[in-house]
């Protein structure tokens, strides 16, 4: 277990391989940042910007299977 209560590795539900913890990084203006989870469908305002309620954002972590490559996302 790591400090936030999620294990560093778990077993794959498909093939039983080892799933390594990671996260999805997005690139915006040459800066990488972890992807966040937001409830609901994406909605744009009249400015073309997506409406985001920052209080509702959650950190997303991803476990990737080293054998079959499956990724499981969690928003804790
Ligand atoms: Zn697997």
Short mmCIF file of C-alpha atoms and ligand atoms in Angstrom, two decimals:
data_model
loop_
_atom_site.label_atom_id
_atom_site.label_comp_id
_atom_site.label_asym_id
_atom_site.label_seq_id
_atom_site.Cartn_x
_atom_site.Cartn_y
_atom_site.Cartn_z
CA UNK A 1 0.00 0.00 0.00
CA UNK A 2 1.09 3.52 -0.71
CA UNK A 3 0.34 6.55 1.42
CA UNK A 4 -3.04 7.19 -0.22
CA UNK A 5 -4.30 3.65 0.42
CA UNK A 6 -3.95 2.29 -3.11
CA UNK A 7 -1.50 -0.54 -3.78
CA UNK A 8 1.49 0.02 -6.07
CA UNK A 9 0.55 -3.10 -8.05
CA UNK A 10 -2.45 -5.43 -8.39
CA UNK A 11 -3.48 -8.48 -10.43
CA UNK A 12 -5.04 -8.15 -13.88
CA UNK A 13 -8.69 -9.24 -14.04
CA UNK A 14 -8.22 -10.59 -17.58
CA UNK A 15 -4.98 -12.50 -17.61
CA UNK A 16 -3.78 -12.45 -14.00
CA UNK A 17 -0.63 -10.52 -14.92
CA UNK A 18 0.91 -7.87 -12.73
CA UNK A 19 -0.71 -4.45 -13.09
CA UNK A 20 1.54 -1.55 -12.37
CA UNK A 21 0.14 1.65 -10.99
CA UNK A 22 0.49 4.78 -13.09
CA UNK A 23 -1.49 7.71 -14.38
CA UNK A 24 -2.56 9.21 -17.70
CA UNK A 25 -0.64 12.36 -18.58
CA UNK A 26 -1.94 14.94 -21.02
CA UNK A 27 0.17 17.48 -22.80
CA UNK A 28 -1.03 21.06 -22.89
CA UNK A 29 1.28 23.81 -24.12
CA UNK A 30 4.31 21.58 -23.54
CA UNK A 31 3.34 20.89 -19.94
CA UNK A 32 2.29 17.46 -18.86
CA UNK A 33 -0.30 17.07 -16.14
CA UNK A 34 -2.29 14.12 -14.77
CA UNK A 35 -5.76 13.65 -16.28
CA UNK A 36 -8.69 14.37 -13.93
CA UNK A 37 -12.17 12.88 -13.74
CA UNK A 38 -15.24 15.14 -13.92
CA UNK A 39 -18.89 14.04 -13.60
CA UNK A 40 -21.34 14.37 -16.48
CA UNK A 41 -20.91 14.90 -20.22
CA UNK A 42 -18.46 17.58 -21.39
CA UNK A 43 -20.23 20.89 -22.01
CA UNK A 44 -18.82 23.94 -23.70
CA UNK A 45 -19.75 27.48 -22.78
CA UNK A 46 -20.28 30.21 -25.40
CA UNK A 47 -16.55 30.97 -25.24
CA UNK A 48 -15.75 27.47 -26.48
CA UNK A 49 -14.15 26.51 -23.16
CA UNK A 50 -15.32 23.40 -21.38
CA UNK A 51 -17.30 24.06 -18.23
CA UNK A 52 -15.33 22.66 -15.30
CA UNK A 53 -16.33 22.64 -11.66
CA UNK A 54 -12.91 22.37 -10.01
CA UNK A 55 -14.45 21.14 -6.74
CA UNK A 56 -15.74 18.06 -8.57
CA UNK A 57 -12.44 17.06 -10.16
CA UNK A 58 -10.85 13.85 -8.98
CA UNK A 59 -7.38 12.47 -9.51
CA UNK A 60 -7.32 9.58 -11.96
CA UNK A 61 -4.93 6.69 -11.57
CA UNK A 62 -4.40 3.93 -14.08
CA UNK A 63 -3.22 0.37 -13.54
CA UNK A 64 -1.58 -1.13 -16.63
CA UNK A 65 -1.13 -4.88 -17.08
CA UNK A 66 2.45 -5.74 -17.98
CA UNK A 67 1.30 -8.90 -19.80
CA UNK A 68 -1.77 -7.95 -21.89
CA UNK A 69 -1.61 -4.16 -21.73
CA UNK A 70 -5.12 -3.64 -20.32
CA UNK A 71 -5.57 -0.40 -18.43
CA UNK A 72 -7.98 0.13 -15.55
CA UNK A 73 -8.77 3.68 -14.49
CA UNK A 74 -9.76 4.71 -11.00
CA UNK A 75 -10.94 8.12 -9.83
CA UNK A 76 -10.62 8.06 -6.07
ZN1 LIG B 1 -3.59 -8.65 -18.28
#
